CSV table of C-alpha atoms and ligand atoms in Angstrom, one decimal:
chain,number,residue,atom,x,y,z
A,107,MET,CA,132.9,-48.0,12.6
A,108,LYS,CA,131.0,-48.0,15.9
A,109,ALA,CA,133.0,-48.8,19.0
A,110,TYR,CA,131.5,-50.5,22.0
A,111,LEU,CA,133.0,-51.7,25.3
A,112,GLY,CA,134.0,-55.4,25.2
A,113,GLU,CA,135.0,-57.7,28.0
A,114,VAL,CA,137.5,-57.0,30.8
A,115,LEU,CA,141.0,-58.0,29.8
A,116,ILE,CA,142.7,-57.1,33.1
A,117,SER,CA,140.7,-56.6,36.3
A,118,ARG,CA,141.2,-53.9,38.9
A,119,ASP,CA,142.5,-56.5,41.3
A,120,GLU,CA,145.1,-57.8,38.9
A,121,ILE,CA,146.2,-54.2,38.2
A,122,LYS,CA,146.4,-53.4,41.9
A,123,LYS,CA,148.6,-56.4,42.5
A,124,LYS,CA,150.9,-55.6,39.6
A,125,VAL,CA,151.2,-51.9,40.5
A,126,LYS,CA,152.4,-53.0,44.0
A,127,GLU,CA,155.0,-55.4,42.5
A,128,LEU,CA,156.3,-52.7,40.1
A,129,ALA,CA,156.4,-50.1,42.9
A,130,ALA,CA,158.4,-52.5,45.1
A,131,MET,CA,161.1,-53.0,42.4
A,132,ILE,CA,161.2,-49.3,41.5
A,133,SER,CA,161.4,-48.2,45.2
A,134,LYS,CA,164.3,-50.5,45.7
A,135,ASP,CA,166.2,-49.4,42.6
A,136,TYR,CA,165.7,-45.6,43.1
A,137,GLU,CA,166.1,-45.4,46.9
A,138,GLY,CA,168.5,-42.5,47.7
A,139,LYS,CA,168.6,-41.3,44.1
A,140,ASP,CA,166.1,-38.5,44.3
A,141,PRO,CA,164.3,-39.6,41.2
A,142,ILE,CA,161.9,-37.7,38.9
A,143,PHE,CA,158.9,-39.6,37.8
A,144,ILE,CA,157.5,-38.3,34.5
A,145,GLY,CA,153.9,-39.2,33.7
A,146,VAL,CA,152.9,-39.1,30.0
A,147,LEU,CA,149.6,-37.4,29.8
A,148,LYS,CA,146.9,-38.2,29.6
A,149,GLY,CA,146.8,-42.0,29.5
A,150,ALA,CA,149.2,-42.6,32.4
A,151,ILE,CA,147.3,-40.5,34.9
A,152,ILE,CA,145.6,-43.3,36.8
A,153,PHE,CA,148.6,-45.7,36.7
A,154,MET,CA,150.9,-42.8,37.7
A,155,ALA,CA,148.7,-41.9,40.7
A,156,ASP,CA,148.5,-45.5,41.9
A,157,LEU,CA,152.2,-46.2,41.4
A,158,LEU,CA,153.2,-43.0,43.2
A,159,ARG,CA,151.1,-43.9,46.2
A,160,SER,CA,152.9,-47.2,46.5
A,161,ILE,CA,156.4,-45.6,46.7
A,162,PRO,CA,157.3,-45.2,50.4
A,163,TYR,CA,159.5,-42.1,50.1
A,164,SER,CA,159.4,-38.7,48.5
A,165,VAL,CA,159.9,-38.6,44.7
A,166,PHE,CA,159.7,-35.6,42.4
A,167,VAL,CA,156.8,-35.6,39.9
A,168,ASP,CA,156.4,-34.0,36.5
A,169,PHE,CA,154.3,-34.5,33.4
A,170,MET,CA,154.6,-34.3,29.7
A,171,ALA,CA,151.8,-34.3,27.2
A,172,VAL,CA,152.3,-35.8,23.8
A,173,SER,CA,149.9,-36.6,21.0
A,174,SER,CA,150.2,-38.8,18.0
A,175,TYR,CA,146.8,-40.5,17.7
A,176,GLY,CA,144.0,-38.1,17.0
A,177,ASP,CA,140.9,-40.1,17.4
A,178,ALA,CA,142.1,-43.1,15.4
A,179,THR,CA,143.5,-46.3,16.8
A,180,GLU,CA,146.7,-46.3,14.8
A,181,THR,CA,149.6,-44.1,15.5
A,182,SER,CA,150.5,-41.5,12.9
A,183,GLY,CA,154.2,-41.9,13.8
A,184,ILE,CA,154.4,-38.1,14.3
A,185,VAL,CA,154.7,-37.1,17.9
A,186,LYS,CA,153.8,-33.6,19.0
A,187,ILE,CA,154.8,-32.2,22.4
A,188,ASP,CA,151.7,-30.5,23.8
A,189,LYS,CA,153.3,-29.9,27.2
A,190,ASP,CA,157.0,-30.0,28.0
A,191,LEU,CA,158.5,-30.7,31.5
A,192,ASP,CA,158.6,-27.9,34.1
A,193,THR,CA,161.8,-29.4,35.5
A,194,ASP,CA,165.5,-29.4,34.4
A,195,ILE,CA,166.4,-33.1,34.3
A,196,LYS,CA,170.1,-32.7,33.7
A,197,GLY,CA,172.0,-35.0,36.1
A,198,ARG,CA,168.8,-36.4,37.5
A,199,HIS,CA,167.5,-40.0,37.6
A,200,VAL,CA,164.4,-40.0,35.4
A,201,LEU,CA,161.7,-42.6,35.1
A,202,ILE,CA,159.1,-42.2,32.3
A,203,VAL,CA,155.7,-43.6,33.3
A,204,GLU,CA,153.6,-44.7,30.3
A,205,ASP,CA,150.2,-46.4,30.0
A,206,ILE,CA,150.9,-48.5,27.0
A,207,ILE,CA,153.5,-49.2,24.3
A,208,ASP,CA,152.1,-50.1,20.9
A,209,SER,CA,154.3,-49.2,17.9
A,210,GLY,CA,156.9,-47.8,20.3
A,211,LEU,CA,157.2,-44.6,18.2
A,212,THR,CA,156.0,-42.3,21.0
A,213,LEU,CA,158.4,-43.7,23.5
A,214,LYS,CA,161.3,-43.7,21.0
A,215,TYR,CA,160.7,-40.1,20.4
A,216,LEU,CA,160.5,-39.3,24.1
A,217,LEU,CA,163.6,-41.2,25.0
A,218,GLY,CA,165.5,-39.3,22.3
A,219,LEU,CA,164.3,-36.0,23.4
A,220,LEU,CA,164.9,-36.5,27.1
A,221,SER,CA,168.3,-38.2,26.7
A,222,SER,CA,169.5,-35.1,24.8
A,223,ARG,CA,168.9,-33.2,28.1
A,224,ASN,CA,171.6,-35.3,29.8
A,225,PRO,CA,169.8,-37.0,32.7
A,226,ALA,CA,171.9,-39.2,35.0
A,227,SER,CA,169.7,-42.1,34.0
A,228,LEU,CA,166.6,-42.6,31.9
A,229,LYS,CA,164.3,-45.6,32.2
A,230,VAL,CA,160.8,-46.5,31.3
A,231,CYS,CA,157.9,-48.0,33.3
A,232,ALA,CA,154.9,-49.1,31.3
A,233,LEU,CA,151.7,-50.8,32.5
A,234,LEU,CA,150.9,-52.4,29.2
A,235,ASN,CA,152.8,-53.6,26.1
A,236,LYS,CA,151.6,-55.0,22.8
A,237,PRO,CA,154.7,-56.8,21.5
A,238,ALA,CA,153.0,-57.9,18.3
A,239,ARG,CA,152.6,-54.3,17.1
A,240,ARG,CA,156.1,-53.0,17.8
A,241,LYS,CA,157.6,-51.0,14.9
A,242,VAL,CA,160.7,-49.7,16.7
A,243,ASP,CA,162.6,-51.3,19.5
A,244,VAL,CA,162.4,-49.5,22.9
A,245,PRO,CA,163.9,-50.6,26.2
A,246,VAL,CA,161.3,-51.0,29.0
A,247,ALA,CA,162.8,-51.5,32.5
A,248,TYR,CA,159.5,-52.1,34.3
A,249,LEU,CA,156.6,-53.7,32.6
A,250,GLY,CA,153.2,-54.6,33.9
A,251,PHE,CA,151.5,-56.8,31.3
A,252,ASP,CA,152.1,-58.0,27.7
A,253,ILE,CA,148.7,-58.0,26.0
A,254,PRO,CA,147.4,-59.2,22.6
A,255,PRO,CA,147.2,-56.6,19.7
A,256,GLU,CA,143.7,-55.4,20.6
A,257,PHE,CA,142.7,-51.9,21.4
A,258,VAL,CA,142.1,-51.5,25.1
A,259,VAL,CA,140.4,-48.8,27.2
A,260,GLY,CA,140.0,-48.0,30.9
A,261,TYR,CA,142.4,-47.3,33.8
A,262,GLY,CA,143.5,-44.1,32.0
A,263,LEU,CA,143.4,-45.4,28.5
A,264,ASP,CA,140.9,-43.8,26.1
A,265,PHE,CA,139.2,-44.1,22.8
A,266,ALA,CA,138.5,-40.6,21.4
A,267,GLY,CA,138.6,-39.3,25.0
A,268,MET,CA,136.2,-41.8,26.3
A,269,TYR,CA,136.5,-44.6,28.9
A,270,ARG,CA,139.5,-43.3,30.8
A,271,ASN,CA,137.7,-43.5,34.2
A,272,LEU,CA,136.8,-47.1,34.1
A,273,PRO,CA,138.6,-49.0,36.9
A,274,ASP,CA,139.3,-52.2,34.8
A,275,ILE,CA,141.0,-52.5,31.4
A,276,HIS,CA,138.5,-53.6,28.7
A,277,ILE,CA,138.9,-54.6,25.1
A,278,LEU,CA,137.2,-52.1,22.7
A,279,ARG,CA,135.2,-53.8,20.0
A,280,PHE,CA,134.3,-52.4,16.7
A,281,GLU,CA,131.1,-52.9,14.8
A,282,GLU,CA,131.1,-52.7,11.0
A,283,GLN,CA,128.2,-50.6,9.8
B,493,IMP,P1,152.8,-45.9,20.1
B,493,IMP,O1,153.6,-44.7,19.8
B,493,IMP,O2,152.2,-46.6,18.9
B,493,IMP,O3,153.6,-46.9,21.0
B,493,IMP,O4,151.5,-45.5,20.9
B,493,IMP,C1,151.6,-45.1,22.2
B,493,IMP,C2,150.4,-44.4,22.6
B,493,IMP,O5,149.2,-44.7,21.9
B,493,IMP,C3,150.0,-44.7,24.0
B,493,IMP,O6,150.7,-44.0,25.0
B,493,IMP,C4,148.5,-44.6,24.1
B,493,IMP,O7,148.3,-43.2,24.4
B,493,IMP,C5,148.1,-44.9,22.7
B,493,IMP,N1,147.6,-46.3,22.5
B,493,IMP,C6,148.2,-47.3,22.0
B,493,IMP,N2,147.5,-48.4,22.0
B,493,IMP,C7,146.4,-48.1,22.7
B,493,IMP,C8,145.2,-48.8,23.2
B,493,IMP,O8,145.1,-50.0,23.0
B,493,IMP,N3,144.3,-48.1,23.9
B,493,IMP,C9,144.4,-46.8,24.1
B,493,IMP,N4,145.5,-46.1,23.7
B,493,IMP,C10,146.4,-46.7,23.0
B,494,MG,MG1,150.2,-42.6,26.3
């Protein structure tokens, strides 16, 4: 199957507006709580960078790297920790920043792992959500957009490592050969 870049699903302007709205809610909720924002590598890098720059006070930043996909477009259900946190989150207010929730398996695993470390609170902020593809229920406190069950790329999201740098979110199309 050959993949090619399809139409823009969410434009850079729509993303910008949404990131500002999410940041406003998050800033208000976490003010005075000395939160830790945890970006999930690599997909969340662009969203995380934009979100952080819209928070008007200092927040602590850390990253985790997880993999479950390989180069396919379906989750394997098996989540591997490629990079753990550098920070002890015990007693801290933790916000996980994710690019997209598809089956929910990655997030479910992360929530289980991080809650076992006894944070004061643990919430999720995700830019995109594909409700039609959910396999396990996961709580998302801050959500950007619900999208149809299509594979999307751009604004941090990749296909086999490609397209992360595109400023808009596109649908990826597949050509049968
Ligand atoms: P889940 O475990 O099935 O919820 O998958 C979550 C992870 O799969 C996300 O953090 C992404 O890295 C990746 N993923 C899911 N859907 C897409 C997509 O449409 N485009 C790019 N990556 C995706
Ligand atoms: Mg991800």
